[in-house]
Structures are given as C-alpha cells and as structure tokens.
PDB file of C-alpha atoms in Angstrom:
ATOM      1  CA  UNK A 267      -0.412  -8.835   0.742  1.00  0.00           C
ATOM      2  CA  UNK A 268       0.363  -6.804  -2.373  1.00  0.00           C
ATOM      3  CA  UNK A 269       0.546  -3.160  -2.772  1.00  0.00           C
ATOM      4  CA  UNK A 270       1.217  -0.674  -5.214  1.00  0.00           C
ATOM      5  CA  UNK A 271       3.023   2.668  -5.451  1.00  0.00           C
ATOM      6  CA  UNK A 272       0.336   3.727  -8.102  1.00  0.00           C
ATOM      7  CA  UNK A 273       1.429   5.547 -11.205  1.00  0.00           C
ATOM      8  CA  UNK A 274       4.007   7.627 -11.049  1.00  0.00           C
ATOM      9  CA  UNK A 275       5.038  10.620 -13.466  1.00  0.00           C
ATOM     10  CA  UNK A 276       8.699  10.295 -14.386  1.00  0.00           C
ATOM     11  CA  UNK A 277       9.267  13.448 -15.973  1.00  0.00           C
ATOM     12  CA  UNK A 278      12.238  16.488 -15.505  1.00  0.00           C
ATOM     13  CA  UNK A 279       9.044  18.868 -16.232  1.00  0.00           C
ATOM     14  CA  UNK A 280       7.569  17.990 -12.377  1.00  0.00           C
ATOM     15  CA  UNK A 281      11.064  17.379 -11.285  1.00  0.00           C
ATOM     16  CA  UNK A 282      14.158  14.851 -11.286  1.00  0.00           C
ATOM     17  CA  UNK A 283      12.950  11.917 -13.295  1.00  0.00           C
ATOM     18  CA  UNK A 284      14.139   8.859 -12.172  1.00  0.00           C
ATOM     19  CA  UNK A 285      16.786   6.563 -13.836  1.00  0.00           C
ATOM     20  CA  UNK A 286      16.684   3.610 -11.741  1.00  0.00           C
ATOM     21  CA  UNK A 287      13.939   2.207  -8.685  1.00  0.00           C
ATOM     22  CA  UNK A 288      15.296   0.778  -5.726  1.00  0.00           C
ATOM     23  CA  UNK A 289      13.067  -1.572  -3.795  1.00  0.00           C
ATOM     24  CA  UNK A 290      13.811  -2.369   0.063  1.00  0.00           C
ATOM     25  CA  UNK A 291      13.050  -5.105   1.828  1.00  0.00           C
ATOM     26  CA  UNK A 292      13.540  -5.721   5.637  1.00  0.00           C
ATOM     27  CA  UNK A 293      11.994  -9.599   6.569  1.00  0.00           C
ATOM     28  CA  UNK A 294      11.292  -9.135  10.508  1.00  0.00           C
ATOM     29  CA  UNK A 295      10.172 -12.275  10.880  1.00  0.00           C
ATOM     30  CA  UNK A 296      13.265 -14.085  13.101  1.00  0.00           C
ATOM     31  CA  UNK A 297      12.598 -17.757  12.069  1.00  0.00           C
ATOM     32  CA  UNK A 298      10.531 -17.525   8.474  1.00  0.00           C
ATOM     33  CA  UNK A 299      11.827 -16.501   5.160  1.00  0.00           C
ATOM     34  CA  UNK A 300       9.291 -14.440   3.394  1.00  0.00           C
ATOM     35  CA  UNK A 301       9.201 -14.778  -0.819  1.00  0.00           C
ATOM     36  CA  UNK A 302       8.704 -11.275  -2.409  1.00  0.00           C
ATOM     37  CA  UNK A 303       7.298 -10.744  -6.050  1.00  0.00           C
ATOM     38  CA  UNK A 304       7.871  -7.528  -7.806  1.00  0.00           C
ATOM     39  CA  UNK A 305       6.308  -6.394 -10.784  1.00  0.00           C
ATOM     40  CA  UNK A 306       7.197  -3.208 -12.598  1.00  0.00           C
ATOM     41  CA  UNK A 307       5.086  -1.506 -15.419  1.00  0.00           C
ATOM     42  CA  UNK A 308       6.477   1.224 -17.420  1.00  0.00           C
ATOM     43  CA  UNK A 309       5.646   3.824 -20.069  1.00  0.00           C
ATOM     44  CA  UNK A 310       7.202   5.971 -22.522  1.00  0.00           C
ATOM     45  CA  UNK A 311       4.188   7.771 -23.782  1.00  0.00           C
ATOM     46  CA  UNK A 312       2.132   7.857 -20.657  1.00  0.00           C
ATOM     47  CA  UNK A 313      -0.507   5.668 -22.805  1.00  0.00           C
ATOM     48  CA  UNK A 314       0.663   2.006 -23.391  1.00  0.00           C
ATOM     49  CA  UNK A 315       2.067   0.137 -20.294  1.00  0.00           C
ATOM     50  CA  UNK A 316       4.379  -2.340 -20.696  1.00  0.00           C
ATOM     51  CA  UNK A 317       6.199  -4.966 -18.289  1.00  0.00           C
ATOM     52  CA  UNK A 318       9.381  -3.727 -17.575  1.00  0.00           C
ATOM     53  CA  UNK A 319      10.664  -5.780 -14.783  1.00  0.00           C
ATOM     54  CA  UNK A 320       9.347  -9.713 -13.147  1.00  0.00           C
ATOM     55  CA  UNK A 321      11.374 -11.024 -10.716  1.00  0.00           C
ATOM     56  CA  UNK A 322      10.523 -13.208  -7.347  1.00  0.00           C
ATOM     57  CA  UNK A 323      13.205 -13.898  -4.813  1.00  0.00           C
ATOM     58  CA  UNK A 324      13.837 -14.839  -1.107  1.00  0.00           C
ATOM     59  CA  UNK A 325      14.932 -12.980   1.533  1.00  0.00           C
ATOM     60  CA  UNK A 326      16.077 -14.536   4.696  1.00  0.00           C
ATOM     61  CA  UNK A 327      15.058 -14.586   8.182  1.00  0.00           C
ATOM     62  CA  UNK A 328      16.099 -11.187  10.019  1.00  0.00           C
ATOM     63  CA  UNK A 329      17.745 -10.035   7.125  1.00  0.00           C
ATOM     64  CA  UNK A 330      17.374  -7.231   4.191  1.00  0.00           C
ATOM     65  CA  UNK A 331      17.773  -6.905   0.454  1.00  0.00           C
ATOM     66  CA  UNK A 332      17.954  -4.146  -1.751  1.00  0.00           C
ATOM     67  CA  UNK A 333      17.352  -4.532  -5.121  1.00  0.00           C
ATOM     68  CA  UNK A 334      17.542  -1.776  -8.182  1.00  0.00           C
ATOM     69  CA  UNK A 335      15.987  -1.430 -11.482  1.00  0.00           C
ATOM     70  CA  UNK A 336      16.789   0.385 -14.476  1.00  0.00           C
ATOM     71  CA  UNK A 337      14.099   2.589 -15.370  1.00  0.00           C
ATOM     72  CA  UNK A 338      15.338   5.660 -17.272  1.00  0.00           C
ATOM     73  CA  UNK A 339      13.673   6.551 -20.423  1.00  0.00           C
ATOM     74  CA  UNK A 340      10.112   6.125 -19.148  1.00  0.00           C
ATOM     75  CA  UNK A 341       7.614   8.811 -18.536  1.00  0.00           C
ATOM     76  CA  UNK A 342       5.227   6.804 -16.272  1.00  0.00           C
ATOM     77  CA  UNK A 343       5.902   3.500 -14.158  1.00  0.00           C
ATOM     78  CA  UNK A 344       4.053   1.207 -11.658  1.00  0.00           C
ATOM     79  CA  UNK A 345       5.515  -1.010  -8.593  1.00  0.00           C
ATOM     80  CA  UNK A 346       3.881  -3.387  -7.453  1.00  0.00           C
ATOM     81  CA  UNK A 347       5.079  -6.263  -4.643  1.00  0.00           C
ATOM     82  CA  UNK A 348       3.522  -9.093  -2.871  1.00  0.00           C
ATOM     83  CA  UNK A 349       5.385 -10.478  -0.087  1.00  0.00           C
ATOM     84  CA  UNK A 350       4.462 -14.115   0.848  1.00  0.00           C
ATOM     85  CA  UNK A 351       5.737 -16.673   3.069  1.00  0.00           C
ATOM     86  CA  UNK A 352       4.640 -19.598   6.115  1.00  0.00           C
ATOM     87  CA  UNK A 353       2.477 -17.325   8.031  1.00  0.00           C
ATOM     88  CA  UNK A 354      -0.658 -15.742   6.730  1.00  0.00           C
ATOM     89  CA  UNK A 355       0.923 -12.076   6.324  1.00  0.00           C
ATOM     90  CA  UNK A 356       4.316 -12.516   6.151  1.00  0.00           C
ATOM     91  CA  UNK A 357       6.620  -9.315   8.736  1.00  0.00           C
ATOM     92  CA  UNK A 358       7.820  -7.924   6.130  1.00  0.00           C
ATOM     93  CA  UNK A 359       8.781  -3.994   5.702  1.00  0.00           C
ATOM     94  CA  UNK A 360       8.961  -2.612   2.212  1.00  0.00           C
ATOM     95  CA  UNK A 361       9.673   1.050   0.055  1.00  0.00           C
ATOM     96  CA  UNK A 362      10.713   2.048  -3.188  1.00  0.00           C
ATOM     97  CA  UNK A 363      12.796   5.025  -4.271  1.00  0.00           C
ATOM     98  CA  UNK A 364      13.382   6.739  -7.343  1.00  0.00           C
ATOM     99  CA  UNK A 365      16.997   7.540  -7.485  1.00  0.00           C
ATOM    100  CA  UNK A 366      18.151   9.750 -10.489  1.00  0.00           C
ATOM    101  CA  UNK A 367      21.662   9.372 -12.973  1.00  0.00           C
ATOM    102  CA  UNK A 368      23.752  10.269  -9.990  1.00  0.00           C
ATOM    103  CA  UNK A 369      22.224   8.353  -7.213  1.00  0.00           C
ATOM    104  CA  UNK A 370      20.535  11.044  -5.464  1.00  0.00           C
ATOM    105  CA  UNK A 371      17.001  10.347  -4.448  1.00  0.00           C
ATOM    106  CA  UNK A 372      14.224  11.832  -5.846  1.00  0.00           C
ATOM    107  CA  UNK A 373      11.883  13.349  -3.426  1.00  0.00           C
ATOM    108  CA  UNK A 374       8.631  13.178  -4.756  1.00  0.00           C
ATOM    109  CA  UNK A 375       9.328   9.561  -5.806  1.00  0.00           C
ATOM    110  CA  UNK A 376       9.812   7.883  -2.285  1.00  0.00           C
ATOM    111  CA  UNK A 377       7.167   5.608  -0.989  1.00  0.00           C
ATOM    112  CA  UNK A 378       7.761   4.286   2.653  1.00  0.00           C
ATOM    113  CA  UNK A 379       5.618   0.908   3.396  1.00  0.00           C
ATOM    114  CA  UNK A 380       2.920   3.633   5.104  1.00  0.00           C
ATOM    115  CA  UNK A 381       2.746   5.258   1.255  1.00  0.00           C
ATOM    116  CA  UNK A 382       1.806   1.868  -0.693  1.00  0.00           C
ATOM    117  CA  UNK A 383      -1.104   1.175  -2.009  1.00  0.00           C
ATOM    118  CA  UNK A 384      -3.135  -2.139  -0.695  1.00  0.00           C
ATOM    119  CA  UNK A 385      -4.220  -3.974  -3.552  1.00  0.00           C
ATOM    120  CA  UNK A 386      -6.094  -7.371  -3.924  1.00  0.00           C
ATOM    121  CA  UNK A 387      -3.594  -8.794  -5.968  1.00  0.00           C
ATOM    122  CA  UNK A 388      -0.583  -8.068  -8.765  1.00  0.00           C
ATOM    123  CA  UNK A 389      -1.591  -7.210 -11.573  1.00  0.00           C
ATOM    124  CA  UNK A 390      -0.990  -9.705 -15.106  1.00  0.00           C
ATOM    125  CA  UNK A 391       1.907  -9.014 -17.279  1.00  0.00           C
ATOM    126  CA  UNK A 392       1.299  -7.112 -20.301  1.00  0.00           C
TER     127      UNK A 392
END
C-alpha cells in the first residue's frame, strides 16, 4: 500500500525548514521481509517538482531501518512509500520526520503512519 505525506512547505517563514527527511520503518511481520520503495519529490520554487530521491530496499523480519535524506535547499517536498512483500499488505509501520541543520525535529513536519496519506499508487519520476 502506498501513501503520501502530501506537500509539504519547507520554509523558515512558517517555521524550521527542514535540512534532511528521515524515514522509519518497523517490519512487524516475524517471518516475512517486507520491500519498501521511497520516492521523494522536491521543489525550490514551489512550482516545478523534481525527483530528488529513488531508492527501494529490504528490511528484515522483526527488524527496523532508518534511513535519511538530504533535503535542504527546497521550499516544497513530497514522500511517498510503498511497502510490499509475501503477504497481500505487508505489517509494516512507517513515519517521516523533518529534522533541521542540527538534528532537532521539526514539529510541524512529523507524519506518524496514522498522518500518511493512502494513495493508489507512487507516483512516476519526473
């Protein structure tokens, strides 16, 4: 199932803008490893979206993975992630954070699993 954290400003005039994402990923699942596809689009003019970020990777049975992406410089930026695996929906717990220069987390840039987005699919590269 994919989901999305929509857009998301990434500006110091609502805030802390965000220099790097960090995606979480918690596979529940005891026996299956679940294969999780993020996608992240990013602007610096809040007009033209471009891919910033493609990258597909396993995570274990029973296990975690955190994973962060440089994203400092834009004004605007999309996640999106599609966790797949053996079973139909894969048990898989997910959230991305915006974390600013000095690793604090910004606030009104954290999206818990409940806080994504349920889209039909990812969305093509541009």
């Amino acid at each position: 199932m994919p989901f999305t954290t929509g857009v998301v400003t990434n500006t110091r005039d609502f805030g802390t803008a965000a220099a790097y994402i960090v995606v979480n990923i918690r596979n529940l699942d005891i026996t299956n490893a679940a294969t999780i596809e993020v996608q992240i689009f990013a602007s610096v003019d809040s007009s033209l979206f471009y891919t910033l970020d493609l990258v597909a990777y396993v995570v274990p049975a029973n296990s975690y993975n955190v994973r962060e992406f440089f994203i400092e410089g834009n004004v605007a930026y999309e996640v999106q992630i599609l966790a797949t695996g053996t079973l139909l929906t894969p048990n898989v717990v997910m959230s991305v954070y915006g974390i600013n220069e000095f690793g604090n987390m910004v606030t009104e840039q954290r999206f818990a699993q409940t806080e994504l987005s349920f889209i039909p699919s990812l969305s093509p590269s541009m």
